[in-house]
Coordinates of C-alpha atoms in Angstrom, one line a residue:
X1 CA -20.1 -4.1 -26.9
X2 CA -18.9 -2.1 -23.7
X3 CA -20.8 -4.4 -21.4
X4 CA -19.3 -7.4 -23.1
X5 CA -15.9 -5.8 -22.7
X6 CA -16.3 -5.0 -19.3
X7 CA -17.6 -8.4 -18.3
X8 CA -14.9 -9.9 -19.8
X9 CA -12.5 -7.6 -17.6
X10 CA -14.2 -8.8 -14.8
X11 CA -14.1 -12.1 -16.1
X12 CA -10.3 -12.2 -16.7
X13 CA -8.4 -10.0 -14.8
X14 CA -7.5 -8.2 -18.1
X15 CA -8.3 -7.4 -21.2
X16 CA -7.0 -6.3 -24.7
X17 CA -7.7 -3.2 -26.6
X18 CA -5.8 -3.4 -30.3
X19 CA -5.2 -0.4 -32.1
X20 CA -6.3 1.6 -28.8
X21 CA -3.9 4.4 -29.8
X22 CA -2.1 5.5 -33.3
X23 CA 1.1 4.7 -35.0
X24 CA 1.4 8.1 -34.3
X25 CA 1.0 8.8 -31.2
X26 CA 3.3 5.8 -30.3
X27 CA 6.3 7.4 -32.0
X28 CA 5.6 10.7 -30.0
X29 CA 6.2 8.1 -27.5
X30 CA 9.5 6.5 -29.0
X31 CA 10.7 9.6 -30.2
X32 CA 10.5 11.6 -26.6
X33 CA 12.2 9.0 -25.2
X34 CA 15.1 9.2 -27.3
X35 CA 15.5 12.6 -26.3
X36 CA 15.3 11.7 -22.5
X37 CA 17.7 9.4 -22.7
X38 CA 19.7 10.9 -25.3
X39 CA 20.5 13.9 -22.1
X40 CA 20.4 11.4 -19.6
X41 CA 23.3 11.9 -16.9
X42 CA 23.9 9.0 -14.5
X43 CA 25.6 9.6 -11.7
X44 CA 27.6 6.6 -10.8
X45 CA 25.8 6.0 -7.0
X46 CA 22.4 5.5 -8.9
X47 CA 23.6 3.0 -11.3
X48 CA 20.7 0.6 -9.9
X49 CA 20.6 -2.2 -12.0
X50 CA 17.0 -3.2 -12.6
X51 CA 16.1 -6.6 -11.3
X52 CA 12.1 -8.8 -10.5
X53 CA 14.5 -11.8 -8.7
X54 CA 13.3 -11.3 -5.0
X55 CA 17.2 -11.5 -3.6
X56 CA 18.6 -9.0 -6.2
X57 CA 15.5 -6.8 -5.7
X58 CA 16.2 -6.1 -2.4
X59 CA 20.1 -5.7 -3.4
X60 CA 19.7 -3.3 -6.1
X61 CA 16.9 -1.5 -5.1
X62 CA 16.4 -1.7 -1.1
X63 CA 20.1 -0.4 -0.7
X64 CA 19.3 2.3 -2.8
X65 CA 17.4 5.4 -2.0
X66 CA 17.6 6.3 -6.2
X67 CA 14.8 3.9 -6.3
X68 CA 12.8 4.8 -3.2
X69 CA 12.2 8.3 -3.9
X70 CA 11.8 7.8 -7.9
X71 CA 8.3 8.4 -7.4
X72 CA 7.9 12.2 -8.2
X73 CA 10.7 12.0 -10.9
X74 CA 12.3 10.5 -14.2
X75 CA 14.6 8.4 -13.0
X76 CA 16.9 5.6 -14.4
X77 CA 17.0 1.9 -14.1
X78 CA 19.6 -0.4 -16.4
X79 CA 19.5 -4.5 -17.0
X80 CA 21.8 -6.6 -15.4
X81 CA 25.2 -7.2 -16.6
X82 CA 25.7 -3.7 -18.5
X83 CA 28.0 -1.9 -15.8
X84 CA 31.5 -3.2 -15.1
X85 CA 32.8 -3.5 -11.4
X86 CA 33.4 0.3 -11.7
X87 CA 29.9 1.2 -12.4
X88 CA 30.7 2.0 -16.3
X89 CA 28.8 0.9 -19.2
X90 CA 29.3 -1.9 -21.2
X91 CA 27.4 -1.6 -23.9
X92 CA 26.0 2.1 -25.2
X93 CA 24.0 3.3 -22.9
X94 CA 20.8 3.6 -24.8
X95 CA 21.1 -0.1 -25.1
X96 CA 21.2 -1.2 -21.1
X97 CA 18.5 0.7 -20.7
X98 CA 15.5 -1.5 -18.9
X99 CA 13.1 1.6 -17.6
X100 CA 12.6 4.7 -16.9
X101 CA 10.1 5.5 -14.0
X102 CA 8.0 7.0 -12.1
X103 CA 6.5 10.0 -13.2
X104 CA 7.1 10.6 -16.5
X105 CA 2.9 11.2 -16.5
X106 CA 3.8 14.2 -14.8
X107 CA 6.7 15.8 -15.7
X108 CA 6.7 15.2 -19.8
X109 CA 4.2 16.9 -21.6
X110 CA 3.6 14.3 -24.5
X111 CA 3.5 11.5 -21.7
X112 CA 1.5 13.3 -19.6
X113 CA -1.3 14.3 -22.8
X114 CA -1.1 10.3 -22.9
X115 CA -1.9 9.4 -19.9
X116 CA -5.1 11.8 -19.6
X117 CA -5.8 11.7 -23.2
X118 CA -9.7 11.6 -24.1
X119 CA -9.8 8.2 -24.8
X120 CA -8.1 6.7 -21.8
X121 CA -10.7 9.3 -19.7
X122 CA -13.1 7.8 -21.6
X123 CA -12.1 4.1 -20.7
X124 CA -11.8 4.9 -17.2
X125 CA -15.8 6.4 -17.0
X126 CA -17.0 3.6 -19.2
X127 CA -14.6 0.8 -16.4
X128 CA -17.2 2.9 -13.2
X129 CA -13.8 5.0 -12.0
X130 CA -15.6 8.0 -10.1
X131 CA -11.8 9.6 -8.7
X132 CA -9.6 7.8 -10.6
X133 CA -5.9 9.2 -9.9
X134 CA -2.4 7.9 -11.5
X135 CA 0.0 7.0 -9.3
X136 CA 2.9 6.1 -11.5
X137 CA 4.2 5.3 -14.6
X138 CA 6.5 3.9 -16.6
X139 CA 8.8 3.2 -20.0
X140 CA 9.8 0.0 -20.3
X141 CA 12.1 -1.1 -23.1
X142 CA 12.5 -4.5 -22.9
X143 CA 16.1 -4.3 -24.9
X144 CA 16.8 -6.8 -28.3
X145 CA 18.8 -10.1 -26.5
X146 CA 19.2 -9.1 -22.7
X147 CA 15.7 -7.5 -21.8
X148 CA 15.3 -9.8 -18.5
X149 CA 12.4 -11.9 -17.3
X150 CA 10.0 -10.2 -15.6
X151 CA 8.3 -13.2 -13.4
X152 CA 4.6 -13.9 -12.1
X153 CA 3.5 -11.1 -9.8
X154 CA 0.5 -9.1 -8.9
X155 CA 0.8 -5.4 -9.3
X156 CA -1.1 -5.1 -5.6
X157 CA 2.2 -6.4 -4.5
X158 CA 4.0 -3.2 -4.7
X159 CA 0.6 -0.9 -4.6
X160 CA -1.2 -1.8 -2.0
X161 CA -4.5 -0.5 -1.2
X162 CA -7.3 -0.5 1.3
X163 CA -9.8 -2.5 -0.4
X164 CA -7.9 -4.3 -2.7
X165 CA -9.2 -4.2 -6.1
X166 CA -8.6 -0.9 -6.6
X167 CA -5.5 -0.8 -8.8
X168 CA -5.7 -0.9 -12.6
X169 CA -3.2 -0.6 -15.0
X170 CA -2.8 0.6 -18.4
X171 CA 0.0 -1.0 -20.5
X172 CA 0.3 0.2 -23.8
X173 CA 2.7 -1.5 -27.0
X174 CA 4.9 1.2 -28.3
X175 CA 6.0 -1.8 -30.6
X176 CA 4.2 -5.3 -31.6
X177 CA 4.6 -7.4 -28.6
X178 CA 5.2 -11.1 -30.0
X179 CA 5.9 -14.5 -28.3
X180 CA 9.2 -13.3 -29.1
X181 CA 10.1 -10.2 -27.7
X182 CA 8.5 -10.8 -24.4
X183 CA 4.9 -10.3 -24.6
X184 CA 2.8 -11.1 -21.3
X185 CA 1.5 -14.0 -20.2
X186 CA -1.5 -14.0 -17.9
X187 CA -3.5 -16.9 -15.6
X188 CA -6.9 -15.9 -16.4
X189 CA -9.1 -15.5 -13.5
X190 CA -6.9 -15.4 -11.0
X191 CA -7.5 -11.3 -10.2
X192 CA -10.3 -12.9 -7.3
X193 CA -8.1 -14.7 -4.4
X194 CA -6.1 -11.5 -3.2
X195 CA -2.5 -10.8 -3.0
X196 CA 0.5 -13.6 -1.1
X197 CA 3.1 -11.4 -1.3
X198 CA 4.0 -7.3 -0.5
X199 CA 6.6 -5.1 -0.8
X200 CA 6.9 -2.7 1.9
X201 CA 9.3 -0.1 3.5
X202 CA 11.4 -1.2 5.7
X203 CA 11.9 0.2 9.0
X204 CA 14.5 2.8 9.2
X205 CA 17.9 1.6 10.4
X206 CA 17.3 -1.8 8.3
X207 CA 20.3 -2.0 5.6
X208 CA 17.4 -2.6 2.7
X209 CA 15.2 0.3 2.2
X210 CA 12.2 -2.1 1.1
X211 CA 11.7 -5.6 2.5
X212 CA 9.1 -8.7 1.4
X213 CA 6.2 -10.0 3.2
X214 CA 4.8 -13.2 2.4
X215 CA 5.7 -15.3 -0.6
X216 CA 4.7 -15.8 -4.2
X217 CA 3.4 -19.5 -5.0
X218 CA 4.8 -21.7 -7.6
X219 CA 2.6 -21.2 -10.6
X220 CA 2.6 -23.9 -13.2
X221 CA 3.8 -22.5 -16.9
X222 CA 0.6 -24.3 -17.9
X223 CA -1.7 -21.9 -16.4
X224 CA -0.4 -19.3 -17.8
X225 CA -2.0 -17.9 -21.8
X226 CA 0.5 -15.2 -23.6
X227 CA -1.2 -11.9 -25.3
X228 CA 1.1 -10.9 -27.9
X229 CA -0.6 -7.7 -29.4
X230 CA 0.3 -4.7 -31.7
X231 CA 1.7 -1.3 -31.4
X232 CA -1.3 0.7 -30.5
X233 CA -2.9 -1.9 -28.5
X234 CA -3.4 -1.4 -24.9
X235 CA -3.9 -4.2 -22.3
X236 CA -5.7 -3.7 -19.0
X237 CA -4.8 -5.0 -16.0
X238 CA -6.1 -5.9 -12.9
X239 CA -4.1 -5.0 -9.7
X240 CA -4.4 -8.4 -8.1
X241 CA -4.0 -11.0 -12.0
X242 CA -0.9 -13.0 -11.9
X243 CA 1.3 -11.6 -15.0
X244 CA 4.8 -12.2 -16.2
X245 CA 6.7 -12.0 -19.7
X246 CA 9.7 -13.9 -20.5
X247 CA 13.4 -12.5 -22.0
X248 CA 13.7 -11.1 -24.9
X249 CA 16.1 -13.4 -27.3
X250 CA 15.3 -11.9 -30.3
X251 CA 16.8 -9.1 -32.1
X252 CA 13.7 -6.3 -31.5
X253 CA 13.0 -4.4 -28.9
X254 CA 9.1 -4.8 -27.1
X255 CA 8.7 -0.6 -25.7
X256 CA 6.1 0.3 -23.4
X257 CA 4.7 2.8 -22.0
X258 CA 2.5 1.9 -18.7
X259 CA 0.8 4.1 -16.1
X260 CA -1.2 2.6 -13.0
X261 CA -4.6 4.4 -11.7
X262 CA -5.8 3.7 -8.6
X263 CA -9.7 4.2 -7.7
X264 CA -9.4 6.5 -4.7
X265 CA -13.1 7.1 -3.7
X266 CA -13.2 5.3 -0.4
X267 CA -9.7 3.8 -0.4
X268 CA -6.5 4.2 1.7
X269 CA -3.4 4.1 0.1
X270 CA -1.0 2.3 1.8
X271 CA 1.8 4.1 4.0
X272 CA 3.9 0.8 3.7
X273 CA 4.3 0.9 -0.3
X274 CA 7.3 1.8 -1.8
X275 CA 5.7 4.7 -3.4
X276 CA 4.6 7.6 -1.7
X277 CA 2.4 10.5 -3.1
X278 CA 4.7 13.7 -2.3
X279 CA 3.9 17.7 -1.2
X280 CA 6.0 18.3 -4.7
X281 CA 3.5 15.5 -6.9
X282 CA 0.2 14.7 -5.1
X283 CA -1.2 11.7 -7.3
X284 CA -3.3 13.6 -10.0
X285 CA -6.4 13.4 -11.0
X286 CA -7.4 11.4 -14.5
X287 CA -9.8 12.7 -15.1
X288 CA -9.1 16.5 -16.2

């Protein structure tokens, strides 16, 4: 069965693992995160509102050094539309929440006994990963009615390595994902023709902090197949598959908690990304 799984990875780009973790285990999740955000103190300056449009990307996150050096720490992001002009919430707080990033595998104990849990060691021997290390993670929240689009892009995009191919990551439902709330939606196959488009720093002086090279292509809706799945379930995903999820109308929220690994026997990371391992938070190892 593992060799039929793993072909099918190959095969894909992706694949999906139901029930990977417990009811319990996601509400550790849930419930940790209340308590984050529950103590969470924004200062106005870092209200960055969260956004995947290209234009407001660069806006929101390039001006904004919040976001840049978010890699060794829980930081903050919010939807669009939630702040007035002022930088004050609209709605409660809790509510305009989109994520909460980067490296909540390191500094929270039941997010970090996630991500190097047994099982996900396990997955990562049976995938061939000799020095797996996690370079970043992430709760996303997906809030009921204004959770925003996410559109098609390839994780490599922002995580570039030297070979590609050497990104995977681990997105796990804290809550049924449904056609609904904003499940993903994948082009099968397309993992094996590289990456169009990255993110990178920009040089200093530049009024962004991060600027894009290359462009994304117009995919057709057509090509793309949803994978709505149930809390517990797990979905792997290749750094270089073309993914996106839609708004959420309805009334539920679709949390998730999502860490990357990258493979880094023989591979440069590179010094361009957005993301930088620091003195303070080298990438860790996995595998523990």
């Amino acid at each position: 069965r593992a060799v039929t799984l793993l072909f099918q990875f190959h095969e894909d780009g992706f694949l999906v693992l139901e029930h990977f973790f417990t009811a319990e285990e996601c509400d550790s999740m849930r419930n940790q995160i209340q308590g984050i955000v529950a103590e969470m103190e924004v200062p106005p300056h870092c209200r960055t509102e969260f956004s995947t449009k290209e234009q407001e990307q660069l806006q929101a996150q390039g001006s904004s050094d919040y976001f840049l050096t978010s890699g060794d720490k829980i930081r903050f992001f919010f939807e669009k539309g939630v702040l007035d002009e002022r930088g004050n919430f609209l709605i409660p707080k809790e509510k305009s929440i989109s994520k909460i990033g980067h490296a909540l595998h390191a500094h929270d104990p039941v997010f970090k006994q996630i991500t190097h849990s047994s099982k996900v060691q396990e997955l990562g021997r049976k995938l061939g990963l000799e020095r797996p290390v996690v370079v970043q993670s992430m709760y996303i929240f997906k809030q009921p009615g204004i959770g925003g689009e996410v559109t098609p892009h390839q994780d490599a995009t922002f995580l570039h390595t030297e070979p590609l191919g050497r990104i995977l990551g681990f997105w796990i439902a804290l809550e049924d994902a449904t056609l609904e709330n904003g499940c993903l939606w994948f082009i099968p196959g397309s993992h094996t023709n590289g990456i169009t488009r990255r993110m990178v720093r920009a040089p200093p002086g530049t009024s962004t902090c991060v600027e894009f090279v290359g462009s994304e292509p117009a995919y057709k809706d057509s090509q793309f197949i949803p994978l709505p799945i149930s809390k517990g379930g797990l979905i792997l995903i290749h750094g270089e598959v073309v993914h996106k999820s839609e708004l959420n109308s309805s009334e539920s929220s679709r949390h998730v908690f999502t860490f990357h690994v990258m493979e880094a026997k023989d591979t440069s990371w590179s010094k361009e990304n957005w993301l930088q391992p620091t003195p303070e938070l080298p990438f860790p190892s996995l595998y523990t």
